[in-house]
PDB file of C-alpha atoms in Angstrom:
ATOM      1  CA  UNK A   1     -37.863  28.488 -10.728  1.00  0.00           C
ATOM      2  CA  UNK A   2     -36.317  26.926 -13.882  1.00  0.00           C
ATOM      3  CA  UNK A   3     -32.947  28.427 -12.902  1.00  0.00           C
ATOM      4  CA  UNK A   4     -33.158  26.870  -9.425  1.00  0.00           C
ATOM      5  CA  UNK A   5     -33.980  23.436 -10.894  1.00  0.00           C
ATOM      6  CA  UNK A   6     -31.122  23.748 -13.382  1.00  0.00           C
ATOM      7  CA  UNK A   7     -28.738  24.782 -10.598  1.00  0.00           C
ATOM      8  CA  UNK A   8     -29.741  21.861  -8.361  1.00  0.00           C
ATOM      9  CA  UNK A   9     -29.515  19.381 -11.254  1.00  0.00           C
ATOM     10  CA  UNK A  10     -26.073  20.717 -12.190  1.00  0.00           C
ATOM     11  CA  UNK A  11     -24.856  20.391  -8.607  1.00  0.00           C
ATOM     12  CA  UNK A  12     -26.151  16.804  -8.330  1.00  0.00           C
ATOM     13  CA  UNK A  13     -24.578  15.761 -11.609  1.00  0.00           C
ATOM     14  CA  UNK A  14     -21.247  17.528 -10.999  1.00  0.00           C
ATOM     15  CA  UNK A  15     -20.266  15.197  -8.124  1.00  0.00           C
ATOM     16  CA  UNK A  16     -20.412  11.913 -10.061  1.00  0.00           C
ATOM     17  CA  UNK A  17     -18.794  13.470 -13.119  1.00  0.00           C
ATOM     18  CA  UNK A  18     -15.936  14.908 -11.049  1.00  0.00           C
ATOM     19  CA  UNK A  19     -15.555  11.689  -9.066  1.00  0.00           C
ATOM     20  CA  UNK A  20     -15.227   9.647 -12.255  1.00  0.00           C
ATOM     21  CA  UNK A  21     -12.092  11.609 -13.189  1.00  0.00           C
ATOM     22  CA  UNK A  22     -10.193  10.620 -10.047  1.00  0.00           C
ATOM     23  CA  UNK A  23      -7.758   7.751  -9.833  1.00  0.00           C
ATOM     24  CA  UNK A  24      -4.909   6.335 -11.842  1.00  0.00           C
ATOM     25  CA  UNK A  25      -4.654   5.855 -15.565  1.00  0.00           C
ATOM     26  CA  UNK A  26      -2.351   3.806 -17.737  1.00  0.00           C
ATOM     27  CA  UNK A  27       1.087   5.470 -17.793  1.00  0.00           C
ATOM     28  CA  UNK A  28       0.625   7.312 -14.473  1.00  0.00           C
ATOM     29  CA  UNK A  29       3.458   7.299 -12.010  1.00  0.00           C
ATOM     30  CA  UNK A  30       2.802   7.281  -8.251  1.00  0.00           C
ATOM     31  CA  UNK A  31       4.607   8.246  -5.085  1.00  0.00           C
ATOM     32  CA  UNK A  32       3.350   7.292  -1.626  1.00  0.00           C
ATOM     33  CA  UNK A  33       4.837   8.078   1.766  1.00  0.00           C
ATOM     34  CA  UNK A  34       3.375   6.397   4.841  1.00  0.00           C
ATOM     35  CA  UNK A  35       3.813   5.595   8.477  1.00  0.00           C
ATOM     36  CA  UNK A  36       3.977   1.886   9.184  1.00  0.00           C
ATOM     37  CA  UNK A  37       3.970  -0.714  11.909  1.00  0.00           C
ATOM     38  CA  UNK A  38       4.733  -4.445  12.055  1.00  0.00           C
ATOM     39  CA  UNK A  39       3.705  -7.068  14.563  1.00  0.00           C
ATOM     40  CA  UNK A  40       4.511 -10.722  14.980  1.00  0.00           C
ATOM     41  CA  UNK A  41       1.572 -13.076  15.305  1.00  0.00           C
ATOM     42  CA  UNK A  42       1.587 -12.716  19.110  1.00  0.00           C
ATOM     43  CA  UNK A  43       2.264  -8.928  19.098  1.00  0.00           C
ATOM     44  CA  UNK A  44       5.394  -9.440  21.252  1.00  0.00           C
ATOM     45  CA  UNK A  45       7.797  -7.926  18.710  1.00  0.00           C
ATOM     46  CA  UNK A  46       6.624  -4.653  17.159  1.00  0.00           C
ATOM     47  CA  UNK A  47       8.215  -2.153  14.807  1.00  0.00           C
ATOM     48  CA  UNK A  48       7.316   1.326  13.662  1.00  0.00           C
ATOM     49  CA  UNK A  49       8.651   3.165  10.684  1.00  0.00           C
ATOM     50  CA  UNK A  50       8.269   5.041   7.447  1.00  0.00           C
ATOM     51  CA  UNK A  51       7.784   3.726   3.902  1.00  0.00           C
ATOM     52  CA  UNK A  52       8.374   5.378   0.557  1.00  0.00           C
ATOM     53  CA  UNK A  53       6.944   3.863  -2.622  1.00  0.00           C
ATOM     54  CA  UNK A  54       7.485   4.714  -6.294  1.00  0.00           C
ATOM     55  CA  UNK A  55       5.155   3.024  -8.753  1.00  0.00           C
ATOM     56  CA  UNK A  56       4.056   2.916 -12.366  1.00  0.00           C
ATOM     57  CA  UNK A  57       0.643   2.006 -13.794  1.00  0.00           C
ATOM     58  CA  UNK A  58       1.152  -0.448 -16.658  1.00  0.00           C
ATOM     59  CA  UNK A  59      -2.602  -0.374 -17.266  1.00  0.00           C
ATOM     60  CA  UNK A  60      -5.471   1.386 -15.461  1.00  0.00           C
ATOM     61  CA  UNK A  61      -5.430  -1.550 -13.025  1.00  0.00           C
ATOM     62  CA  UNK A  62      -1.929  -3.054 -12.817  1.00  0.00           C
ATOM     63  CA  UNK A  63       0.710  -1.175 -10.897  1.00  0.00           C
ATOM     64  CA  UNK A  64       4.317  -2.171 -10.234  1.00  0.00           C
ATOM     65  CA  UNK A  65       7.125  -0.486  -8.385  1.00  0.00           C
ATOM     66  CA  UNK A  66       9.623  -0.326  -5.532  1.00  0.00           C
ATOM     67  CA  UNK A  67       9.159   0.237  -1.793  1.00  0.00           C
ATOM     68  CA  UNK A  68      11.781   1.261   0.750  1.00  0.00           C
ATOM     69  CA  UNK A  69      11.087   0.906   4.481  1.00  0.00           C
ATOM     70  CA  UNK A  70      13.060   2.076   7.510  1.00  0.00           C
ATOM     71  CA  UNK A  71      11.867   0.780  10.891  1.00  0.00           C
ATOM     72  CA  UNK A  72      12.691   0.850  14.575  1.00  0.00           C
ATOM     73  CA  UNK A  73      11.755  -1.980  16.930  1.00  0.00           C
ATOM     74  CA  UNK A  74      10.344  -2.296  20.442  1.00  0.00           C
ATOM     75  CA  UNK A  75       8.589  -4.957  22.507  1.00  0.00           C
ATOM     76  CA  UNK A  76       9.175  -7.706  25.053  1.00  0.00           C
ATOM     77  CA  UNK A  77      10.845 -10.034  22.547  1.00  0.00           C
ATOM     78  CA  UNK A  78      13.243  -7.466  20.971  1.00  0.00           C
ATOM     79  CA  UNK A  79      15.735  -4.868  22.074  1.00  0.00           C
ATOM     80  CA  UNK A  80      15.550  -1.433  20.569  1.00  0.00           C
ATOM     81  CA  UNK A  81      16.989  -1.789  17.075  1.00  0.00           C
ATOM     82  CA  UNK A  82      16.580  -0.755  13.432  1.00  0.00           C
ATOM     83  CA  UNK A  83      15.858  -2.638  10.272  1.00  0.00           C
ATOM     84  CA  UNK A  84      15.023  -1.879   6.689  1.00  0.00           C
ATOM     85  CA  UNK A  85      13.653  -3.524   3.579  1.00  0.00           C
ATOM     86  CA  UNK A  86      13.658  -2.938  -0.131  1.00  0.00           C
ATOM     87  CA  UNK A  87      10.864  -4.643  -2.074  1.00  0.00           C
ATOM     88  CA  UNK A  88       9.487  -4.852  -5.586  1.00  0.00           C
ATOM     89  CA  UNK A  89       5.689  -5.028  -5.733  1.00  0.00           C
ATOM     90  CA  UNK A  90       2.848  -5.614  -8.168  1.00  0.00           C
ATOM     91  CA  UNK A  91      -0.734  -4.648  -7.302  1.00  0.00           C
ATOM     92  CA  UNK A  92      -4.076  -5.028  -9.022  1.00  0.00           C
ATOM     93  CA  UNK A  93      -6.242  -1.919  -8.443  1.00  0.00           C
ATOM     94  CA  UNK A  94      -9.984  -2.517  -8.865  1.00  0.00           C
ATOM     95  CA  UNK A  95     -10.577   0.506 -11.112  1.00  0.00           C
ATOM     96  CA  UNK A  96     -14.355   0.538 -10.723  1.00  0.00           C
ATOM     97  CA  UNK A  97     -13.872   1.221  -7.020  1.00  0.00           C
ATOM     98  CA  UNK A  98     -16.312   0.287  -4.273  1.00  0.00           C
ATOM     99  CA  UNK A  99     -18.976   2.800  -5.172  1.00  0.00           C
ATOM    100  CA  UNK A 100     -18.583   2.705  -8.971  1.00  0.00           C
ATOM    101  CA  UNK A 101     -17.123   6.235  -9.036  1.00  0.00           C
ATOM    102  CA  UNK A 102     -13.461   5.343  -8.278  1.00  0.00           C
ATOM    103  CA  UNK A 103     -13.241   7.432  -5.079  1.00  0.00           C
ATOM    104  CA  UNK A 104     -12.450   4.283  -3.074  1.00  0.00           C
ATOM    105  CA  UNK A 105     -10.177   1.921  -4.991  1.00  0.00           C
ATOM    106  CA  UNK A 106      -9.287  -1.384  -3.286  1.00  0.00           C
ATOM    107  CA  UNK A 107      -6.153  -3.236  -4.356  1.00  0.00           C
ATOM    108  CA  UNK A 108      -4.533  -6.633  -3.827  1.00  0.00           C
ATOM    109  CA  UNK A 109      -0.999  -7.670  -4.645  1.00  0.00           C
ATOM    110  CA  UNK A 110       2.303  -9.312  -3.829  1.00  0.00           C
ATOM    111  CA  UNK A 111       5.847  -8.203  -3.063  1.00  0.00           C
ATOM    112  CA  UNK A 112       9.312  -9.667  -2.808  1.00  0.00           C
ATOM    113  CA  UNK A 113      12.578  -8.174  -1.643  1.00  0.00           C
ATOM    114  CA  UNK A 114      15.377  -8.021   0.889  1.00  0.00           C
ATOM    115  CA  UNK A 115      15.395  -7.304   4.630  1.00  0.00           C
ATOM    116  CA  UNK A 116      18.486  -6.101   6.537  1.00  0.00           C
ATOM    117  CA  UNK A 117      19.387  -4.571   9.872  1.00  0.00           C
ATOM    118  CA  UNK A 118      20.098  -5.380  13.498  1.00  0.00           C
ATOM    119  CA  UNK A 119      17.143  -7.740  14.088  1.00  0.00           C
ATOM    120  CA  UNK A 120      17.519 -10.048  11.092  1.00  0.00           C
ATOM    121  CA  UNK A 121      20.259 -11.661   9.123  1.00  0.00           C
ATOM    122  CA  UNK A 122      20.220 -10.199   5.652  1.00  0.00           C
ATOM    123  CA  UNK A 123      17.561 -12.317   4.065  1.00  0.00           C
ATOM    124  CA  UNK A 124      14.788 -12.508   1.477  1.00  0.00           C
ATOM    125  CA  UNK A 125      11.208 -11.407   2.121  1.00  0.00           C
ATOM    126  CA  UNK A 126       7.973 -12.266   0.306  1.00  0.00           C
ATOM    127  CA  UNK A 127       4.452 -11.130   1.031  1.00  0.00           C
ATOM    128  CA  UNK A 128       0.861 -10.607   0.007  1.00  0.00           C
ATOM    129  CA  UNK A 129      -0.971  -7.337   0.499  1.00  0.00           C
ATOM    130  CA  UNK A 130      -4.286  -5.602   0.251  1.00  0.00           C
ATOM    131  CA  UNK A 131      -5.495  -2.115   0.858  1.00  0.00           C
ATOM    132  CA  UNK A 132      -7.624   0.828  -0.154  1.00  0.00           C
ATOM    133  CA  UNK A 133      -6.829   4.107  -1.864  1.00  0.00           C
ATOM    134  CA  UNK A 134      -9.281   6.868  -0.988  1.00  0.00           C
ATOM    135  CA  UNK A 135      -8.994   9.699  -3.531  1.00  0.00           C
ATOM    136  CA  UNK A 136      -9.468  13.076  -1.868  1.00  0.00           C
ATOM    137  CA  UNK A 137      -8.432  15.010  -5.027  1.00  0.00           C
ATOM    138  CA  UNK A 138      -8.168  13.994  -8.652  1.00  0.00           C
ATOM    139  CA  UNK A 139      -4.598  12.621  -8.294  1.00  0.00           C
ATOM    140  CA  UNK A 140      -4.146  12.606  -4.472  1.00  0.00           C
ATOM    141  CA  UNK A 141      -5.149   9.727  -2.215  1.00  0.00           C
ATOM    142  CA  UNK A 142      -4.948   8.420   1.310  1.00  0.00           C
ATOM    143  CA  UNK A 143      -3.628   4.836   1.377  1.00  0.00           C
ATOM    144  CA  UNK A 144      -4.547   2.215   3.936  1.00  0.00           C
ATOM    145  CA  UNK A 145      -2.611  -1.034   3.563  1.00  0.00           C
ATOM    146  CA  UNK A 146      -1.964  -4.392   5.228  1.00  0.00           C
ATOM    147  CA  UNK A 147       0.722  -6.969   4.333  1.00  0.00           C
ATOM    148  CA  UNK A 148       1.448 -10.508   5.478  1.00  0.00           C
ATOM    149  CA  UNK A 149       5.158 -11.253   4.894  1.00  0.00           C
ATOM    150  CA  UNK A 150       7.641 -13.963   5.686  1.00  0.00           C
ATOM    151  CA  UNK A 151      11.417 -14.229   5.580  1.00  0.00           C
ATOM    152  CA  UNK A 152      13.401 -16.931   3.781  1.00  0.00           C
ATOM    153  CA  UNK A 153      17.076 -17.770   3.256  1.00  0.00           C
ATOM    154  CA  UNK A 154      16.714 -19.963   0.194  1.00  0.00           C
ATOM    155  CA  UNK A 155      14.087 -21.284  -2.189  1.00  0.00           C
ATOM    156  CA  UNK A 156      13.798 -24.355   0.066  1.00  0.00           C
ATOM    157  CA  UNK A 157      12.655 -22.074   2.914  1.00  0.00           C
ATOM    158  CA  UNK A 158      10.164 -20.112   0.805  1.00  0.00           C
ATOM    159  CA  UNK A 159       7.126 -22.386   1.420  1.00  0.00           C
ATOM    160  CA  UNK A 160       8.200 -23.612   4.833  1.00  0.00           C
ATOM    161  CA  UNK A 161       8.408 -20.121   6.342  1.00  0.00           C
ATOM    162  CA  UNK A 162       5.050 -18.757   5.149  1.00  0.00           C
ATOM    163  CA  UNK A 163       3.344 -19.819   8.407  1.00  0.00           C
ATOM    164  CA  UNK A 164       5.934 -17.907  10.481  1.00  0.00           C
ATOM    165  CA  UNK A 165       5.131 -14.524   8.991  1.00  0.00           C
ATOM    166  CA  UNK A 166       4.322 -11.096  10.338  1.00  0.00           C
ATOM    167  CA  UNK A 167       1.781  -8.382   9.631  1.00  0.00           C
ATOM    168  CA  UNK A 168       2.631  -4.900   8.404  1.00  0.00           C
ATOM    169  CA  UNK A 169       0.125  -2.082   8.306  1.00  0.00           C
ATOM    170  CA  UNK A 170       0.447   1.438   6.990  1.00  0.00           C
ATOM    171  CA  UNK A 171      -1.399   4.671   6.401  1.00  0.00           C
ATOM    172  CA  UNK A 172      -0.087   7.392   4.159  1.00  0.00           C
ATOM    173  CA  UNK A 173      -0.651   9.896   1.406  1.00  0.00           C
ATOM    174  CA  UNK A 174       0.024   9.308  -2.287  1.00  0.00           C
ATOM    175  CA  UNK A 175       0.080  11.158  -5.547  1.00  0.00           C
ATOM    176  CA  UNK A 176      -0.348  10.154  -9.202  1.00  0.00           C
ATOM    177  CA  UNK A 177       1.055  12.207 -12.076  1.00  0.00           C
TER     178      UNK A 177
END
């Protein structure tokens, strides 16, 4: 009977101990690949695509890096076309997670970069973002993200264009090492 109690206690304690070891640490690098979609505010111009992201954890919480996106477009307000973007980002990862064991780590951040392609004049892009990393292994996660971005030609346009933005959403898989 003592062996059964010890076995059950070990099994119950192993989950939280193992779960605590998941997630990023200072100095970790990350790579995420994801499928993405964009919509204007009326959902009349939609894109679909793929994103690749390379990041670095400056602390257990702060992550910075680069994202590259390649997208196709479809919808009643656009002809079939392609576009891409290259953006730098900084995110704050809430290291305690939602459940206290770091399995689900929400994040919030901002990005800025450049958009190019058939649908836009080569122009600047800025945005805010939030999401969730769900760790399925110690250093492997599923990423769910949403961005609100806007385009601008100059610093004068930066504030004026923020109400004319678009939403981007993605789901992908990522790795820390």
